[in-house]
Amino acid sequence: MYYIITYCNISKKYDFKEQFLTTNQLWLHIFRQLYKIGQSVTKSLKLSPVVKTSLADQVEQNLMEYLKKNNFKVGDAMPKEIELAEELGVSRNVVREALSRLRMLGIVESKKRKGMVITEPDLLSSVTRLMDPSLLSDKTMKDIFELRLVLEVGMSDLLVVRKTDEDIVELKDIARKEAEDPECKHSLEVRLGYEIAFHGKLYAMTGNSTLTRFQQMLLPIFNYMMEVESHLKSEPPRGDISHMDLVTTLEKGTAAELRRNMRAHLTPHYARL
């Protein structure tokens, strides 16, 4: 028995041809065509490398997705450990390890009679513990201080809007004491104290608790600056804008003027690093 195969040669402007094949030839022809198709599909696949993760990693990710999909809120209780293990098909030890990771991130905490509950993570807690100059490179230190420069210049609008007469009086008092203190010319520690007090007050005036904590987080950086300055052979550069100048601008000027003067005040500090 013969079979007629009709095919089209596209390269020759649709040149149709017929070919007589035996049964064996027909199957051979089919297998060859299937092989070509398989080869073309294989070449077109874009495979990603297999990422090897532990069971605890997978459970941690699954739990995070579970919390998001089910809209868990702060104070909500999570399912019991044994229930999670049965649902996920893993041992309780694996679930326990995944939960301990979430606890370290501040996402969950253990409470009596309620078990594991959702809590609001402390965003700056982990960063604060790592804010140690001995653990950070000089470039990282400069990057962090540059971030401070950006924040303090950027919060000028908040300061102008939220300032009070009492705030201005307190800032003037700090700036006046600094200007009259003879120790400022000789003691880096004294100068640093006034620097922290003045800028700490500015952060507090914003009414933004995260900004205030950020200033507290930067205290080790200020100490590092003091250490750097103590080894300078010459007097460190000083800006043209003093703390009292900033108070005057904040009291009578615009947000744009305060931004400009704040940048002029802080840039020399950044240059010291």
GROMACS .gro file of C-alpha atoms in nm:
model
  273
    1MET     CA    1   0.000   0.000   0.000
    2TYR     CA    2   0.121   0.347  -0.084
    3TYR     CA    3   0.033   0.682   0.070
    4ILE     CA    4   0.042   1.014  -0.105
    5ILE     CA    5   0.210   1.295   0.090
    6THR     CA    6   0.140   1.644  -0.029
    7TYR     CA    7   0.365   1.918   0.105
    8CYS     CA    8   0.447   2.273   0.023
    9ASN     CA    9   0.792   2.420  -0.038
   10ILE     CA   10   0.751   2.776   0.091
   11SER     CA   11   1.093   2.880  -0.032
   12LYS     CA   12   0.980   2.816  -0.388
   13LYS     CA   13   0.665   3.025  -0.383
   14TYR     CA   14   0.422   2.759  -0.269
   15ASP     CA   15   0.546   2.482  -0.496
   16PHE     CA   16   0.314   2.189  -0.408
   17LYS     CA   17   0.449   1.838  -0.463
   18GLU     CA   18   0.319   1.489  -0.414
   19GLN     CA   19   0.532   1.192  -0.308
   20PHE     CA   20   0.437   0.820  -0.298
   21LEU     CA   21   0.548   0.648   0.025
   22THR     CA   22   0.520   0.297   0.165
   23THR     CA   23   0.384   0.243   0.518
   24ASN     CA   24   0.734   0.225   0.669
   25GLN     CA   25   0.842   0.530   0.476
   26LEU     CA   26   0.534   0.715   0.597
   27TRP     CA   27   0.610   0.645   0.964
   28LEU     CA   28   0.972   0.741   0.913
   29HIS     CA   29   0.860   1.064   0.754
   30ILE     CA   30   0.625   1.138   1.048
   31PHE     CA   31   0.895   1.069   1.308
   32ARG     CA   32   1.138   1.295   1.126
   33GLN     CA   33   0.886   1.579   1.121
   34LEU     CA   34   0.804   1.530   1.490
   35TYR     CA   35   1.175   1.531   1.573
   36LYS     CA   36   1.222   1.860   1.386
   37ILE     CA   37   0.926   2.012   1.571
   38GLY     CA   38   1.066   1.893   1.903
   39GLN     CA   39   1.406   2.038   1.823
   40SER     CA   40   1.260   2.378   1.735
   41VAL     CA   41   1.053   2.388   2.055
   42THR     CA   42   1.352   2.289   2.269
   43LYS     CA   43   1.566   2.564   2.120
   44SER     CA   44   1.297   2.825   2.184
   45LEU     CA   45   1.260   2.741   2.556
   46LYS     CA   46   1.412   2.995   2.795
   47LEU     CA   47   1.475   2.801   3.110
   48SER     CA   48   1.562   2.968   3.438
   49PRO     CA   49   1.810   2.805   3.672
   50VAL     CA   50   1.659   2.601   3.951
   51VAL     CA   51   1.672   2.788   4.281
   52LYS     CA   52   1.746   2.555   4.569
   53THR     CA   53   1.563   2.658   4.883
   54SER     CA   54   1.518   2.483   5.214
   55LEU     CA   55   1.180   2.373   5.348
   56ALA     CA   56   1.196   2.653   5.605
   57ASP     CA   57   1.249   2.908   5.325
   58GLN     CA   58   0.947   2.775   5.137
   59VAL     CA   59   0.728   2.769   5.448
   60GLU     CA   60   0.833   3.123   5.537
   61GLN     CA   61   0.737   3.243   5.190
   62ASN     CA   62   0.407   3.052   5.200
   63LEU     CA   63   0.320   3.201   5.539
   64MET     CA   64   0.392   3.554   5.414
   65GLU     CA   65   0.165   3.498   5.114
   66TYR     CA   66  -0.100   3.345   5.341
   67LEU     CA   67  -0.099   3.650   5.570
   68LYS     CA   68  -0.130   3.888   5.275
   69LYS     CA   69  -0.406   3.698   5.094
   70ASN     CA   70  -0.615   3.666   5.409
   71ASN     CA   71  -0.567   4.032   5.510
   72PHE     CA   72  -0.429   3.960   5.856
   73LYS     CA   73  -0.415   4.272   6.074
   74VAL     CA   74  -0.211   4.363   6.380
   75GLY     CA   75  -0.345   4.166   6.677
   76ASP     CA   76  -0.494   3.881   6.471
   77ALA     CA   77  -0.405   3.531   6.590
   78MET     CA   78  -0.239   3.288   6.351
   79PRO     CA   79  -0.340   2.922   6.319
   80LYS     CA   80  -0.171   2.688   6.563
   81GLU     CA   81   0.166   2.542   6.482
   82ILE     CA   82   0.029   2.189   6.440
   83GLU     CA   83  -0.243   2.313   6.204
   84LEU     CA   84   0.012   2.490   5.987
   85ALA     CA   85   0.232   2.180   5.977
   86GLU     CA   86  -0.058   1.959   5.866
   87GLU     CA   87  -0.177   2.209   5.606
   88LEU     CA   88   0.171   2.258   5.460
   89GLY     CA   89   0.267   1.893   5.482
   90VAL     CA   90   0.586   1.955   5.678
   91SER     CA   91   0.710   1.884   6.028
   92ARG     CA   92   0.641   2.114   6.322
   93ASN     CA   93   1.014   2.184   6.347
   94VAL     CA   94   1.012   2.335   5.999
   95VAL     CA   95   0.709   2.549   6.083
   96ARG     CA   96   0.872   2.653   6.410
   97GLU     CA   97   1.186   2.768   6.226
   98ALA     CA   98   0.983   2.966   5.973
   99LEU     CA   99   0.784   3.133   6.251
  100SER     CA  100   1.104   3.222   6.435
  101ARG     CA  101   1.219   3.406   6.123
  102LEU     CA  102   0.894   3.601   6.110
  103ARG     CA  103   0.940   3.680   6.479
  104MET     CA  104   1.290   3.815   6.412
  105LEU     CA  105   1.142   4.040   6.143
  106GLY     CA  106   0.890   4.169   6.396
  107ILE     CA  107   0.593   4.038   6.198
  108VAL     CA  108   0.464   3.801   6.467
  109GLU     CA  109   0.503   3.762   6.841
  110SER     CA  110   0.399   3.503   7.097
  111LYS     CA  111   0.130   3.590   7.352
  112LYS     CA  112  -0.016   3.386   7.635
  113ARG     CA  113  -0.352   3.222   7.561
  114LYS     CA  114  -0.347   3.356   7.204
  115GLY     CA  115  -0.042   3.189   7.060
  116MET     CA  116   0.128   3.359   6.768
  117VAL     CA  117  -0.026   3.696   6.675
  118ILE     CA  118   0.046   3.955   6.409
  119THR     CA  119   0.237   4.262   6.522
  120GLU     CA  120   0.357   4.578   6.351
  121PRO     CA  121   0.725   4.540   6.258
  122ASP     CA  122   0.973   4.796   6.385
  123LEU     CA  123   1.122   4.920   6.059
  124LEU     CA  124   1.429   5.085   6.208
  125SER     CA  125   1.511   4.842   6.487
  126SER     CA  126   1.737   4.611   6.286
  127VAL     CA  127   1.903   4.900   6.105
  128THR     CA  128   1.975   5.075   6.434
  129ARG     CA  129   2.158   4.771   6.571
  130LEU     CA  130   2.379   4.766   6.262
  131MET     CA  131   2.459   5.138   6.270
  132ASP     CA  132   2.810   5.076   6.398
  133PRO     CA  133   3.093   5.262   6.221
  134SER     CA  134   3.326   4.968   6.286
  135LEU     CA  135   3.100   4.750   6.069
  136LEU     CA  136   3.057   4.998   5.785
  137SER     CA  137   3.292   5.108   5.509
  138ASP     CA  138   3.383   5.473   5.457
  139LYS     CA  139   3.167   5.481   5.144
  140THR     CA  140   2.866   5.350   5.335
  141MET     CA  141   2.925   5.610   5.605
  142LYS     CA  142   2.927   5.885   5.344
  143ASP     CA  143   2.613   5.744   5.185
  144ILE     CA  144   2.436   5.746   5.522
  145PHE     CA  145   2.541   6.100   5.599
  146GLU     CA  146   2.434   6.204   5.250
  147LEU     CA  147   2.094   6.057   5.331
  148ARG     CA  148   2.084   6.277   5.639
  149LEU     CA  149   2.165   6.576   5.417
  150VAL     CA  150   1.877   6.492   5.184
  151LEU     CA  151   1.630   6.440   5.470
  152GLU     CA  152   1.713   6.755   5.662
  153VAL     CA  153   1.701   6.970   5.351
  154GLY     CA  154   1.377   6.803   5.244
  155MET     CA  155   1.198   6.843   5.577
  156SER     CA  156   1.219   7.223   5.555
  157ASP     CA  157   0.859   7.239   5.433
  158LEU     CA  158   0.737   7.048   5.739
  159LEU     CA  159   0.934   7.274   5.971
  160VAL     CA  160   0.790   7.593   5.823
  161VAL     CA  161   0.434   7.459   5.844
  162ARG     CA  162   0.455   7.303   6.192
  163LYS     CA  163   0.681   7.545   6.380
  164THR     CA  164   0.552   7.712   6.696
  165ASP     CA  165   0.669   8.016   6.890
  166GLU     CA  166   0.791   7.782   7.164
  167ASP     CA  167   0.998   7.589   6.910
  168ILE     CA  168   1.166   7.906   6.789
  169VAL     CA  169   1.247   8.012   7.146
  170GLU     CA  170   1.403   7.673   7.222
  171LEU     CA  171   1.610   7.674   6.903
  172LYS     CA  172   1.733   8.026   6.972
  173ASP     CA  173   1.836   7.922   7.321
  174ILE     CA  174   2.043   7.631   7.187
  175ALA     CA  175   2.205   7.846   6.918
  176ARG     CA  176   2.281   8.130   7.163
  177LYS     CA  177   2.444   7.897   7.417
  178GLU     CA  178   2.653   7.744   7.140
  179ALA     CA  179   2.770   8.085   7.016
  180GLU     CA  180   2.864   8.197   7.367
  181ASP     CA  181   3.032   7.876   7.480
  182PRO     CA  182   3.414   7.916   7.456
  183GLU     CA  183   3.456   7.538   7.471
  184CYS     CA  184   3.309   7.507   7.122
  185LYS     CA  185   3.635   7.634   6.975
  186HIS     CA  186   3.843   7.367   7.144
  187SER     CA  187   3.621   7.069   7.219
  188LEU     CA  188   3.476   6.854   6.945
  189GLU     CA  189   3.260   6.678   7.201
  190VAL     CA  190   3.099   7.007   7.308
  191ARG     CA  191   3.035   7.109   6.947
  192LEU     CA  192   2.885   6.771   6.875
  193GLY     CA  193   2.654   6.808   7.175
  194TYR     CA  194   2.512   7.133   7.040
  195GLU     CA  195   2.486   6.983   6.692
  196ILE     CA  196   2.281   6.691   6.821
  197ALA     CA  197   2.062   6.912   7.041
  198PHE     CA  198   1.983   7.161   6.764
  199HIS     CA  199   1.914   6.914   6.485
  200GLY     CA  200   1.736   6.678   6.723
  201LYS     CA  201   1.494   6.960   6.798
  202LEU     CA  202   1.436   7.011   6.426
  203TYR     CA  203   1.352   6.643   6.380
  204ALA     CA  204   1.113   6.656   6.676
  205MET     CA  205   0.940   6.963   6.530
  206THR     CA  206   0.836   6.769   6.219
  207GLY     CA  207   0.596   6.561   6.429
  208ASN     CA  208   0.718   6.255   6.238
  209SER     CA  209   0.828   5.983   6.479
  210THR     CA  210   1.015   5.791   6.209
  211LEU     CA  211   1.224   6.096   6.127
  212THR     CA  212   1.295   6.151   6.496
  213ARG     CA  213   1.411   5.792   6.538
  214PHE     CA  214   1.626   5.826   6.229
  215GLN     CA  215   1.812   6.113   6.394
  216GLN     CA  216   1.867   5.896   6.702
  217MET     CA  217   1.988   5.617   6.477
  218LEU     CA  218   2.252   5.850   6.331
  219LEU     CA  219   2.415   5.930   6.665
  220PRO     CA  220   2.696   5.675   6.609
  221ILE     CA  221   2.769   5.855   6.282
  222PHE     CA  222   2.805   6.185   6.468
  223ASN     CA  223   3.047   6.016   6.707
  224TYR     CA  224   3.240   5.887   6.408
  225MET     CA  225   3.258   6.241   6.269
  226MET     CA  226   3.397   6.362   6.598
  227GLU     CA  227   3.664   6.093   6.587
  228VAL     CA  228   3.757   6.187   6.229
  229GLU     CA  229   3.783   6.555   6.318
  230SER     CA  230   4.002   6.480   6.619
  231HIS     CA  231   4.269   6.346   6.384
  232LEU     CA  232   4.262   6.641   6.146
  233LYS     CA  233   4.577   6.852   6.152
  234SER     CA  234   4.390   7.166   6.053
  235GLU     CA  235   4.064   7.315   6.172
  236PRO     CA  236   3.773   7.140   5.999
  237PRO     CA  237   3.583   7.352   5.747
  238ARG     CA  238   3.290   7.550   5.876
  239GLY     CA  239   2.985   7.657   5.681
  240ASP     CA  240   2.876   8.014   5.623
  241ILE     CA  241   2.536   7.937   5.777
  242SER     CA  242   2.526   7.899   6.156
  243HIS     CA  243   2.253   7.748   6.372
  244MET     CA  244   2.134   8.097   6.461
  245ASP     CA  245   2.110   8.181   6.090
  246LEU     CA  246   1.890   7.875   6.043
  247VAL     CA  247   1.663   7.983   6.329
  248THR     CA  248   1.624   8.329   6.175
  249THR     CA  249   1.540   8.178   5.837
  250LEU     CA  250   1.291   7.938   5.993
  251GLU     CA  251   1.126   8.221   6.187
  252LYS     CA  252   1.099   8.477   5.907
  253GLY     CA  253   1.186   8.310   5.577
  254THR     CA  254   1.023   8.074   5.331
  255ALA     CA  255   1.060   7.699   5.292
  256ALA     CA  256   1.276   7.753   4.982
  257GLU     CA  257   1.510   7.983   5.175
  258LEU     CA  258   1.533   7.734   5.460
  259ARG     CA  259   1.618   7.452   5.219
  260ARG     CA  260   1.894   7.659   5.062
  261ASN     CA  261   2.046   7.758   5.396
  262MET     CA  262   2.014   7.407   5.539
  263ARG     CA  263   2.207   7.269   5.244
  264ALA     CA  264   2.477   7.532   5.290
  265HIS     CA  265   2.495   7.449   5.661
  266LEU     CA  266   2.525   7.071   5.620
  267THR     CA  267   2.750   7.042   5.314
  268PRO     CA  268   3.073   7.121   5.506
  269HIS     CA  269   2.985   6.844   5.755
  270TYR     CA  270   2.952   6.596   5.470
  271ALA     CA  271   3.284   6.712   5.324
  272ARG     CA  272   3.461   6.614   5.648
  273LEU     CA  273   3.392   6.246   5.606
   0.00000   0.00000   0.00000
